[in-house]
Structure formats: C-alpha cells, structure tokens
C-alpha cells in the first residue's frame, strides 16, 4: 500500500506535534506476514518498507497489537524517514499463534524473528530495536545474546529484571500487574469491564483471592507469579535479563520518567553499561509510566531517530552530554556527563514533635503509628503504572492516623536534591509477621500542599532495631520558601499486596535521620 495524500497530512501533523524532522520518502506496508518460530508458532508481522535504499531495519515486538499508537509513532514515522520497520505481535497476541506467557517467551522468539529477517531479500544487515515497557523488556531479552546485526537499541521505561519489579520490595506489586493481566488482551469495552472487576477484587483480603475474583482462569501466569515468592527460584530465570548489563556492547539509549515504576532499573542500566564503556545515553523526564506513550514522545521520538541515524547511518551526534535529566520543581533540563552526579550530603534529623531539623536531635522522642489490614494505608500517586500515578497532593493521606510526617522549616534558598535519598530509622514493631514500611519524600509548597517526590517500600526482615532504607533516585528542586517533608507509614495498598498482620510501630527519633544528596552549589 503506497503512501496517500491523506497520509501526508497525518505526517505533517505528526511532525509538528512530535518535533520530528521532515519526512524524506514514501513507503509501502505489507500486513499480516507470518514469521515462523523454531517450535512452530506463527508471529503476525507488519513490514513498512521505504522507497529506495533503507538506512536500516527497526524491529518492534509488542503484545498490544500492530495498530495505533505504534503504527503511527514508529511504523509510519520511521518508514517516512528511510527506515524499514518490522512491527510484530508477540506469541499469543494480535493474531499470533502459541500460548502467551508474558516476558518468559521473548528471548527465543526474538532470536527466531532475527533469523527470519536474515532470509528476507530487503534486509540489509543493519538492525535496531525500539519500544517501551513490555516492548522494552523484549529488547533486554534479545540483548542477553545480541545478534551481530544489532547496531542500536532504544529502551523506553523497560525493566531488565521483571521478577524484581514484581517482588523486589519483599511484597507483591499487586495493583499494577493485576490490572495489566486483566486488560492485556481486552478490547475497549472488555477493558472497562475488567477494570471494574479489578476494583471490586481489590477488596478481597489476599492477593490470591483478588486474582481469583478479577481473573478467574483468564491469566494463568498471574497465579504462577504469586506461587513463586523466592527470587532465587529457577522459575524466574526467563524473567531476568540482568546478564545483558554485563555482556552487551550494543549502543543503547535509555528513556525513563521520574514517576515511572521502573525508573531505578533504568538508572541501574545506564550505570552498568557506562561503567563498561558501552556507548550509552539516558534521558529521564518528569513523566509517569503511561506518559511515555504520548506525553514524552516529543522528547523521546526525535532522540530515538537521532540515535538510529548516528548508529545505522553514521551521522554526527548533536547530543550535548550522555545524560539529560529533568529537574522537577524547577521545570528545567540538565545535561550531565554521567549518573549519579557528584553531590554533597544534607542530613536532617527526625524530632518527636514532627520536625526535620539540621542539627542532631537534642531531645529524645518517639512517634507511634499503626497498620490495620482491615483498613490498609492507601497508596496515593507515586511510581506505578496507573493513570493516578505521579505527582499528587498527599494531604488527605497525611491526615490519616496511620501516617506520620516530619517537616522542615521553610527553606531560605533553593535546594536541589539529585540522587537517592537515604533514611536511617530506629524502629520497634509489635507484629506477628514481617511488617511493611513505606517512606516518602515530599515537597510542601507555600499553600501547604504536600507533593510526592520519591519513595520506597519494603517488607522488613526484623521487628526491632535500625532500618537503613534507600529511597528511589530523583532530581528535584525544593524552592526557597517550601518545606521538606518525610512521610512514614506501614503500607501502600493496593500498589503493594496487603500485609495480613496488624502492626504497631514505635519510631525512635534519636538517631533517626534523612540524608539528601544535594548539588554542591546548593549545599
């Protein structure tokens, strides 16, 4: 199918909205090609072929179908700029045959797809990959054993260790992956009904009961995930592409968001590849996981195209530095030579009267709060995958009796926190099971609204003693006049599975502190 005049209008709009360079060529599309796998499955694939000689081939493997938004944002856009695009529905989705086993199937099927590419007369031997979330994971699965043709990858909010994303906190990331499992293959009417079922199911007392209510027998993988709580279990081998961080030499562009559920894995990917001298770059914007489909595209898509031009066409790079980060709270972008940057440490002590103070706690004090599984502390905003993720006013949450806060005096000057805050707490917990701990850093504005910046959740291994907790990395300016707030509670439901045991916490303020990595000029 050749490019039509209507397609040209769409292209012009897309160029304006997403900041892409002008289109350079017409293209054709062949749809529904059957790509065979070694075990006999057939993976339905659409191939976009630009007129004339192509710069290279971009492979996109997705469980979300081959239509919008991928067909527009990457199929049409890259084909019009001289790239062949291979857009494939993964096994068991979008008409592809075989049984869908999320994440675990992508390494072998990706290799089989590349083997098929080698047999195509139009394939020139220069390969790239792109995609976000699951599509990012599919790239890491391929990068465990990268084919020699692979010249560049662009991974957007893609985890390399899915087991850790599910269970790395010690609990189970319930809401995100229950919703995902319920809606992964549903059309719009079914998706809305599935979301209603999940909402009702989350009233169940256990993750297993919630899964049974929301999914029945429709997503058997979810029960498998629940049934393997030990991350050292060989079951998780197919869900872990960490080895790629230690072996891959493929030039990789990483794109993430400060409010994305996988942002700390994105940062880890950059550090591991950069330490080994791999050509790697990273852009972290003020985005949630869902933002990266459209909202971030004006930044991400031009960067991806430039990355492909550099590594498949040999054009010069105009990127000013390997790392670009958005400084939330200031609304500005920063270019950095690496991550994490060099910082100083700004330590604040917890006081029993709810204050965060620069000087050590001079008066001993304790603060008590409880956790009740019948009314679990709710999750508000933060780093997860739903439409309600990201920056939210935490005021209603902080008014609950099961949440305690510690707040600084108004800042006399701007304070830029860039890196991972560190929390040292002395806790005594009365519980019959391992208790949970949720800690969050917030920015309290001049109207008293408390906006979440970063956080961490963990299931504790002890009920008594010192707890050292690393919050997620961030890049945030606390403006002059704002206050720094630490929020502490015993849960974040349904983002993390409900702890079945009630608990009463005593936080000993003497010796408890919050350390912030601050830019040297702001310290």
Coordinates of C-alpha atoms in Angstrom, one line a residue:
X1 CA 0.0 0.0 0.0
X2 CA 1.6 3.2 -1.1
X3 CA 1.5 6.4 0.9
X4 CA -1.6 8.6 0.1
X5 CA -2.2 12.3 0.3
X6 CA -4.1 11.7 3.5
X7 CA -1.1 10.0 5.0
X8 CA 0.9 13.1 4.0
X9 CA -1.4 15.3 6.1
X10 CA -1.1 13.0 9.0
X11 CA 2.7 13.1 8.6
X12 CA 2.7 16.9 8.7
X13 CA 0.6 16.9 11.9
X14 CA 2.8 14.3 13.5
X15 CA 5.9 16.2 12.6
X16 CA 4.5 19.3 14.2
X17 CA 3.2 17.6 17.3
X18 CA 6.3 15.4 18.0
X19 CA 9.1 17.6 16.7
X20 CA 10.4 15.2 14.1
X21 CA 12.5 16.3 11.1
X22 CA 10.7 16.4 7.7
X23 CA 9.7 13.1 6.0
X24 CA 12.1 12.1 3.2
X25 CA 10.3 9.2 1.4
X26 CA 7.1 7.3 0.6
X27 CA 6.7 3.8 1.9
X28 CA 4.6 0.7 1.5
X29 CA 3.2 -1.7 4.1
X30 CA 2.7 -5.4 3.9
X31 CA 0.5 -6.6 6.7
X32 CA -0.1 -10.0 8.4
X33 CA 3.1 -11.7 7.4
X34 CA 3.6 -15.0 9.3
X35 CA 7.0 -15.3 10.9
X36 CA 7.8 -18.9 12.0
X37 CA 9.4 -19.8 15.3
X38 CA 11.5 -22.9 15.9
X39 CA 8.6 -24.6 17.8
X40 CA 6.0 -23.9 15.1
X41 CA 4.3 -20.8 16.2
X42 CA 3.4 -18.1 13.7
X43 CA 4.1 -14.5 14.7
X44 CA 1.9 -12.0 12.7
X45 CA 4.1 -9.1 11.5
X46 CA 3.6 -5.9 9.5
X47 CA 6.6 -4.6 7.5
X48 CA 6.9 -1.0 6.5
X49 CA 9.3 -0.5 3.5
X50 CA 10.5 2.9 2.5
X51 CA 11.0 3.7 -1.2
X52 CA 14.6 3.4 -2.3
X53 CA 17.6 2.2 -0.2
X54 CA 16.8 2.0 3.5
X55 CA 19.1 3.2 6.3
X56 CA 18.4 0.1 8.3
X57 CA 15.7 -2.0 9.9
X58 CA 13.9 -1.2 13.2
X59 CA 12.3 -4.2 15.0
X60 CA 9.4 -3.6 17.4
X61 CA 7.9 -6.6 19.2
X62 CA 4.6 -5.9 21.1
X63 CA 1.8 -7.6 22.9
X64 CA -0.5 -4.7 22.3
X65 CA -1.4 -5.2 18.6
X66 CA 0.1 -3.6 15.5
X67 CA -2.2 -0.7 15.2
X68 CA -2.2 2.7 17.0
X69 CA -0.2 4.1 18.6
X70 CA 2.8 2.0 17.4
X71 CA 1.8 2.1 13.7
X72 CA 1.8 5.9 13.8
X73 CA 4.5 6.8 16.2
X74 CA 7.1 4.4 15.0
X75 CA 5.8 2.5 11.9
X76 CA 4.8 5.4 9.8
X77 CA 7.3 7.9 11.3
X78 CA 10.4 5.8 10.8
X79 CA 9.4 4.5 7.4
X80 CA 8.9 8.0 6.1
X81 CA 12.4 8.8 7.2
X82 CA 14.1 5.9 5.5
X83 CA 13.9 3.0 7.9
X84 CA 12.3 -0.4 7.4
X85 CA 10.1 -1.1 10.3
X86 CA 9.1 -4.6 11.4
X87 CA 6.2 -4.4 13.8
X88 CA 5.3 -7.8 15.3
X89 CA 2.7 -9.2 17.7
X90 CA 4.3 -11.4 20.2
X91 CA 3.2 -15.0 20.7
X92 CA -0.4 -15.5 21.7
X93 CA -1.4 -11.8 21.0
X94 CA -2.7 -9.9 18.0
X95 CA -3.4 -13.0 15.9
X96 CA 0.0 -14.6 16.5
X97 CA -0.3 -18.3 17.4
X98 CA 1.0 -20.1 20.5
X99 CA 0.4 -19.6 24.2
X100 CA 1.0 -16.2 25.7
X101 CA 3.4 -16.5 28.6
X102 CA 4.3 -12.9 29.4
X103 CA 8.0 -11.9 29.4
X104 CA 9.3 -15.5 29.6
X105 CA 8.8 -16.2 25.9
X106 CA 10.6 -13.2 24.4
X107 CA 14.2 -14.2 24.3
X108 CA 13.8 -17.2 22.0
X109 CA 11.0 -15.6 19.9
X110 CA 13.1 -12.5 19.4
X111 CA 16.1 -14.6 18.1
X112 CA 13.8 -16.6 15.8
X113 CA 12.5 -13.3 14.3
X114 CA 16.0 -12.1 13.6
X115 CA 16.8 -15.4 12.0
X116 CA 13.8 -14.8 9.7
X117 CA 15.0 -11.3 8.9
X118 CA 18.2 -12.7 7.6
X119 CA 16.3 -14.6 4.9
X120 CA 14.5 -11.5 3.6
X121 CA 15.9 -10.0 0.4
X122 CA 15.2 -6.5 1.6
X123 CA 17.1 -6.8 4.9
X124 CA 20.4 -5.0 4.7
X125 CA 22.0 -6.4 7.9
X126 CA 21.8 -3.2 10.0
X127 CA 19.3 -3.8 12.8
X128 CA 17.9 -1.6 15.6
X129 CA 15.2 -2.1 18.2
X130 CA 12.8 0.3 20.0
X131 CA 9.9 0.1 22.4
X132 CA 8.6 0.9 25.8
X133 CA 7.5 -1.0 28.9
X134 CA 6.9 -4.7 27.7
X135 CA 8.4 -3.7 24.4
X136 CA 11.5 -2.5 26.3
X137 CA 11.7 -5.8 28.2
X138 CA 11.5 -7.7 24.8
X139 CA 14.7 -5.8 23.9
X140 CA 16.5 -6.7 27.1
X141 CA 15.5 -10.4 26.4
X142 CA 17.2 -10.1 23.0
X143 CA 20.2 -8.3 24.4
X144 CA 21.0 -11.3 26.6
X145 CA 22.5 -12.7 23.4
X146 CA 22.5 -9.8 20.9
X147 CA 22.6 -10.8 17.3
X148 CA 25.6 -9.4 15.4
X149 CA 23.4 -7.3 13.2
X150 CA 22.1 -5.3 16.1
X151 CA 23.6 -1.8 15.9
X152 CA 21.4 0.2 18.3
X153 CA 18.6 -0.1 20.9
X154 CA 16.2 2.5 22.3
X155 CA 14.7 1.2 25.6
X156 CA 11.8 3.3 27.0
X157 CA 10.7 2.5 30.6
X158 CA 11.8 -1.1 30.2
X159 CA 12.8 -3.3 33.1
X160 CA 15.6 -5.8 32.7
X161 CA 14.6 -7.8 35.8
X162 CA 10.9 -8.4 35.8
X163 CA 10.9 -10.6 38.9
X164 CA 12.4 -7.7 40.9
X165 CA 9.7 -5.4 39.5
X166 CA 7.1 -7.8 40.9
X167 CA 8.6 -8.9 44.2
X168 CA 11.8 -6.8 44.8
X169 CA 10.2 -5.0 47.7
X170 CA 9.6 -8.2 49.6
X171 CA 5.9 -7.8 48.9
X172 CA 4.0 -8.2 45.6
X173 CA 3.3 -5.3 43.3
X174 CA -0.4 -6.2 43.2
X175 CA -2.5 -3.4 41.6
X176 CA -0.3 -2.7 38.6
X177 CA 0.1 -6.3 37.4
X178 CA -3.4 -7.4 38.3
X179 CA -4.8 -4.6 36.2
X180 CA -2.3 -5.4 33.4
X181 CA -3.1 -9.1 33.5
X182 CA -6.8 -8.4 33.4
X183 CA -6.6 -6.0 30.4
X184 CA -3.7 -7.1 28.3
X185 CA -5.7 -8.7 25.5
X186 CA -9.0 -6.9 26.0
X187 CA -10.7 -4.5 23.6
X188 CA -12.0 -1.2 25.0
X189 CA -15.5 -2.5 26.3
X190 CA -13.9 -5.5 27.8
X191 CA -11.1 -3.4 29.3
X192 CA -13.5 -1.1 31.1
X193 CA -15.4 -4.1 32.5
X194 CA -12.1 -5.7 33.5
X195 CA -11.0 -2.6 35.4
X196 CA -14.3 -2.6 37.3
X197 CA -13.7 -6.3 38.2
X198 CA -10.2 -5.5 39.5
X199 CA -11.5 -2.6 41.6
X200 CA -14.0 -4.9 43.2
X201 CA -11.5 -7.7 43.6
X202 CA -9.0 -5.5 45.5
X203 CA -11.5 -5.5 48.4
X204 CA -10.5 -9.2 48.9
X205 CA -8.2 -9.8 51.9
X206 CA -5.5 -11.6 50.0
X207 CA -3.7 -11.3 46.6
X208 CA -4.8 -14.8 45.7
X209 CA -8.4 -14.1 46.4
X210 CA -8.2 -10.8 44.4
X211 CA -6.6 -12.7 41.5
X212 CA -9.4 -15.3 41.5
X213 CA -12.1 -12.7 41.6
X214 CA -10.6 -10.4 38.9
X215 CA -9.1 -13.0 36.5
X216 CA -10.6 -16.4 37.1
X217 CA -8.8 -18.7 34.6
X218 CA -8.0 -16.0 32.0
X219 CA -4.5 -15.1 33.1
X220 CA -2.8 -18.3 34.4
X221 CA 0.6 -16.6 34.6
X222 CA -0.6 -14.4 37.4
X223 CA -1.1 -17.4 39.7
X224 CA 2.4 -18.6 38.7
X225 CA 3.9 -15.3 39.8
X226 CA 2.1 -15.5 43.1
X227 CA 3.2 -19.1 43.6
X228 CA 6.9 -18.3 43.4
X229 CA 7.8 -15.8 46.1
X230 CA 11.5 -16.6 46.2
X231 CA 13.5 -14.5 43.7
X232 CA 16.2 -17.2 43.7
X233 CA 13.8 -19.7 42.4
X234 CA 14.8 -21.0 38.9
X235 CA 11.3 -20.2 37.8
X236 CA 12.4 -16.6 37.4
X237 CA 15.4 -17.3 35.1
X238 CA 13.4 -16.4 32.0
X239 CA 12.2 -13.2 33.6
X240 CA 15.7 -11.9 34.3
X241 CA 17.9 -10.2 31.7
X242 CA 20.4 -8.8 34.1
X243 CA 23.2 -10.7 32.3
X244 CA 22.8 -8.3 29.4
X245 CA 24.0 -5.4 31.5
X246 CA 27.3 -7.3 31.9
X247 CA 27.8 -8.5 28.4
X248 CA 26.0 -6.4 25.8
X249 CA 28.1 -4.0 23.7
X250 CA 25.1 -2.7 21.7
X251 CA 24.8 1.2 21.8
X252 CA 21.7 1.8 23.9
X253 CA 19.6 4.9 24.5
X254 CA 17.5 4.7 27.7
X255 CA 14.4 6.8 28.3
X256 CA 12.6 6.9 31.6
X257 CA 10.5 9.0 33.9
X258 CA 10.9 10.2 37.5
X259 CA 7.5 8.8 38.3
X260 CA 7.9 5.6 36.4
X261 CA 7.7 2.3 38.2
X262 CA 10.9 1.1 36.5
X263 CA 13.0 4.2 36.8
X264 CA 15.5 2.8 39.3
X265 CA 16.1 -0.1 36.9
X266 CA 16.7 2.4 34.1
X267 CA 19.3 4.2 36.1
X268 CA 20.9 0.9 37.0
X269 CA 21.1 0.0 33.3
X270 CA 22.9 3.2 32.5
X271 CA 25.4 2.8 35.3
X272 CA 26.2 -0.8 34.4
X273 CA 26.7 -0.1 30.7
X274 CA 28.5 3.2 31.2
X275 CA 30.9 1.6 33.7
X276 CA 31.9 -1.0 31.0
X277 CA 32.5 1.7 28.4
X278 CA 29.4 0.9 26.3
X279 CA 28.0 3.7 24.1
X280 CA 25.0 4.5 26.3
X281 CA 22.9 7.6 26.8
X282 CA 19.9 8.3 29.1
X283 CA 17.1 10.8 29.2
X284 CA 14.8 11.0 32.3
X285 CA 11.8 13.3 32.1
X286 CA 9.1 14.4 34.5
X287 CA 6.8 11.5 33.3
X288 CA 4.8 8.6 34.7
X289 CA 4.9 5.2 33.0
X290 CA 1.8 5.9 30.9
X291 CA 3.1 9.4 30.0
X292 CA 5.8 7.8 27.9
X293 CA 3.4 6.7 25.2
X294 CA 2.3 10.3 24.1
X295 CA 3.4 13.0 26.5
X296 CA 7.1 12.1 26.4
X297 CA 7.1 11.4 22.6
X298 CA 8.1 14.9 21.7
X299 CA 11.3 14.3 23.5
X300 CA 11.8 10.6 23.1
X301 CA 11.0 10.1 19.4
X302 CA 13.4 12.8 18.0
X303 CA 16.1 11.4 20.3
X304 CA 15.4 7.8 19.1
X305 CA 15.6 8.9 15.5
X306 CA 18.9 10.7 16.1
X307 CA 20.2 7.6 17.9
X308 CA 19.4 5.4 14.9
X309 CA 20.8 8.0 12.4
X310 CA 24.1 8.0 14.4
X311 CA 24.5 4.3 14.7
X312 CA 22.9 3.0 11.5
X313 CA 23.6 5.9 9.1
X314 CA 26.8 7.2 10.6
X315 CA 25.6 10.8 11.1
X316 CA 27.2 13.0 13.7
X317 CA 25.6 13.3 17.2
X318 CA 24.3 16.7 18.4
X319 CA 23.6 15.4 21.9
X320 CA 25.4 17.7 24.3
X321 CA 26.0 15.1 27.0
X322 CA 25.3 11.4 27.6
X323 CA 22.7 12.2 30.4
X324 CA 19.7 14.5 30.2
X325 CA 17.5 14.8 33.3
X326 CA 14.5 17.0 34.0
X327 CA 14.8 18.8 37.3
X328 CA 11.3 18.6 38.8
X329 CA 10.2 21.5 40.9
X330 CA 12.3 23.8 38.6
X331 CA 10.9 22.8 35.2
X332 CA 14.3 22.7 33.6
X333 CA 16.5 20.2 31.8
X334 CA 20.1 19.4 32.9
X335 CA 22.9 17.8 30.8
X336 CA 25.3 15.6 32.8
X337 CA 28.4 13.7 31.8
X338 CA 27.2 10.7 33.9
X339 CA 24.9 9.4 36.6
X340 CA 24.9 9.8 39.5
X341 CA 26.5 13.2 39.7
X342 CA 28.8 14.3 42.4
X343 CA 26.9 15.6 45.4
X344 CA 27.2 16.7 48.9
X345 CA 25.0 15.4 51.8
X346 CA 22.4 17.4 53.6
X347 CA 21.2 15.5 56.7
X348 CA 18.1 16.2 58.6
X349 CA 17.2 14.7 62.0
X350 CA 13.8 13.5 63.0
X351 CA 12.3 15.0 66.1
X352 CA 9.5 13.8 68.2
X353 CA 7.4 16.9 67.6
X354 CA 7.3 16.2 63.9
X355 CA 10.1 18.4 62.8
X356 CA 13.0 17.8 60.5
X357 CA 16.0 19.8 61.7
X358 CA 19.6 20.3 60.5
X359 CA 21.0 19.8 64.0
X360 CA 21.1 16.4 65.7
X361 CA 18.1 15.5 67.8
X362 CA 18.7 17.1 71.2
X363 CA 15.6 15.8 73.0
X364 CA 14.8 12.1 72.9
X365 CA 11.4 11.3 71.4
X366 CA 9.2 8.6 69.9
X367 CA 6.4 8.6 67.5
X368 CA 3.8 5.8 67.2
X369 CA 1.5 4.7 64.4
X370 CA -0.3 1.5 63.5
X371 CA -1.2 -0.6 60.5
X372 CA -4.6 -2.3 60.2
X373 CA -5.1 -4.9 57.4
X374 CA -8.8 -4.3 57.6
X375 CA -8.2 -0.7 56.6
X376 CA -4.8 -0.7 54.9
X377 CA -2.9 2.6 54.4
X378 CA -3.8 3.6 50.8
X379 CA -1.4 4.4 48.0
X380 CA -1.6 7.9 46.6
X381 CA 0.3 8.8 43.4
X382 CA 3.9 7.8 43.1
X383 CA 5.8 5.3 41.0
X384 CA 3.4 2.9 39.4
X385 CA 1.6 2.3 36.2
X386 CA -2.0 3.6 36.6
X387 CA -3.5 6.8 35.4
X388 CA -3.3 8.1 39.0
X389 CA 0.4 7.7 39.3
X390 CA 2.9 10.5 39.6
X391 CA 2.7 13.8 41.4
X392 CA -0.3 14.1 43.8
X393 CA -1.3 16.2 46.8
X394 CA -0.7 13.9 49.7
X395 CA -2.7 16.0 52.2
X396 CA -5.6 13.6 52.6
X397 CA -3.2 10.6 53.1
X398 CA -1.2 12.5 55.7
X399 CA -4.3 13.3 57.6
X400 CA -4.8 9.6 58.4
X401 CA -3.8 8.4 61.9
X402 CA -1.7 5.5 60.4
X403 CA 0.6 8.0 58.6
X404 CA 3.2 10.2 60.4
X405 CA 5.2 13.1 59.0
X406 CA 8.3 15.1 59.8
X407 CA 8.6 18.5 58.2
X408 CA 11.4 21.1 57.9
X409 CA 11.2 24.8 58.4
X410 CA 10.7 26.9 55.2
X411 CA 13.9 26.8 53.1
X412 CA 15.9 30.0 52.9
X413 CA 17.3 29.1 49.5
X414 CA 16.6 26.7 46.7
X415 CA 17.8 23.1 47.4
X416 CA 18.5 20.7 44.5
X417 CA 18.3 17.1 45.5
X418 CA 19.8 14.9 42.8
X419 CA 20.3 11.2 43.5
X420 CA 19.0 8.7 46.0
X421 CA 17.9 10.0 49.5
X422 CA 18.9 7.7 52.4
X423 CA 16.8 7.1 55.5
X424 CA 18.1 5.7 58.8
X425 CA 15.3 4.8 61.3
X426 CA 15.3 3.2 64.7
X427 CA 12.1 1.1 64.9
X428 CA 10.3 -1.2 67.3
X429 CA 7.4 -3.0 65.7
X430 CA 4.8 -5.1 67.5
X431 CA 3.7 -7.6 64.9
X432 CA 3.2 -11.4 64.4
X433 CA 4.7 -11.2 60.9
X434 CA 7.3 -9.3 59.0
X435 CA 6.0 -5.7 58.9
X436 CA 6.0 -3.4 55.9
X437 CA 7.5 0.1 55.8
X438 CA 6.7 2.9 53.3
X439 CA 8.7 6.1 53.3
X440 CA 8.2 9.1 51.0
X441 CA 9.9 12.4 50.4
X442 CA 7.5 15.3 49.8
X443 CA 7.7 19.0 48.8
X444 CA 5.4 21.2 50.8
X445 CA 4.6 24.3 48.9
X446 CA 3.6 27.8 50.2
X447 CA 0.0 26.8 50.2
X448 CA 0.6 23.8 52.5
X449 CA 0.1 21.2 49.8
X450 CA 2.4 18.1 50.1
X451 CA 3.6 16.8 46.7
X452 CA 5.4 13.5 46.5
X453 CA 8.9 13.5 45.0
X454 CA 10.2 9.9 45.6
X455 CA 9.6 7.0 47.9
X456 CA 10.5 3.4 48.9
X457 CA 8.5 0.4 50.1
X458 CA 10.0 -2.7 51.8
X459 CA 8.9 -5.7 53.8
X460 CA 11.2 -5.6 56.9
X461 CA 13.3 -8.6 57.9
X462 CA 13.2 -7.6 61.6
X463 CA 10.8 -6.1 64.0
X464 CA 13.4 -4.3 66.1
X465 CA 16.5 -2.2 65.6
X466 CA 17.9 0.1 62.9
X467 CA 16.5 0.2 59.4
X468 CA 18.5 1.6 56.6
X469 CA 16.4 2.5 53.6
X470 CA 17.4 3.9 50.2
X471 CA 14.6 5.9 48.6
X472 CA 14.3 6.0 44.8
X473 CA 16.6 8.4 42.9
X474 CA 15.2 11.8 42.0
X475 CA 16.2 15.1 40.6
X476 CA 14.1 17.8 42.3
X477 CA 14.4 21.4 43.3
X478 CA 12.8 22.4 46.7
X479 CA 12.3 26.1 46.1
X480 CA 13.0 28.7 48.7
X481 CA 10.0 29.0 51.0
X482 CA 9.0 25.4 50.5
X483 CA 9.4 22.8 53.2
X484 CA 10.9 19.3 53.1
X485 CA 8.6 16.5 54.4
X486 CA 9.3 12.9 55.3
X487 CA 6.2 10.7 55.3
X488 CA 6.3 7.2 57.0
X489 CA 3.6 4.5 57.2
X490 CA 3.1 0.8 57.3
X491 CA 1.6 0.2 53.9
X492 CA 0.7 1.4 50.4
X493 CA -2.3 -0.6 49.3
X494 CA -3.2 -1.8 46.6
X495 CA 0.0 -0.8 45.0
X496 CA 1.6 -3.4 47.2
X497 CA -0.2 -6.5 48.5
X498 CA -2.0 -6.1 51.8
X499 CA 0.1 -7.3 54.8
X500 CA -2.2 -9.8 56.6
X501 CA -0.9 -8.9 60.1
X502 CA -1.7 -5.8 62.1
X503 CA 1.3 -3.9 63.5
X504 CA 2.1 -1.1 65.9
X505 CA 5.2 0.9 65.2
X506 CA 7.3 2.9 67.6
X507 CA 9.8 5.2 65.8
X508 CA 12.7 6.3 68.0
X509 CA 13.7 9.7 66.8
X510 CA 17.1 9.9 68.5
X511 CA 19.5 8.5 65.9
X512 CA 16.9 8.6 63.0
X513 CA 17.8 10.8 60.1
X514 CA 17.1 11.6 56.4
X515 CA 20.1 12.3 54.2
X516 CA 19.6 14.1 50.9
X517 CA 22.2 14.1 48.0
X518 CA 22.4 17.8 47.1
X519 CA 24.3 19.6 44.4
X520 CA 27.5 21.1 45.7
X521 CA 26.5 24.6 44.8
X522 CA 23.2 24.2 46.6
X523 CA 24.6 22.6 49.7

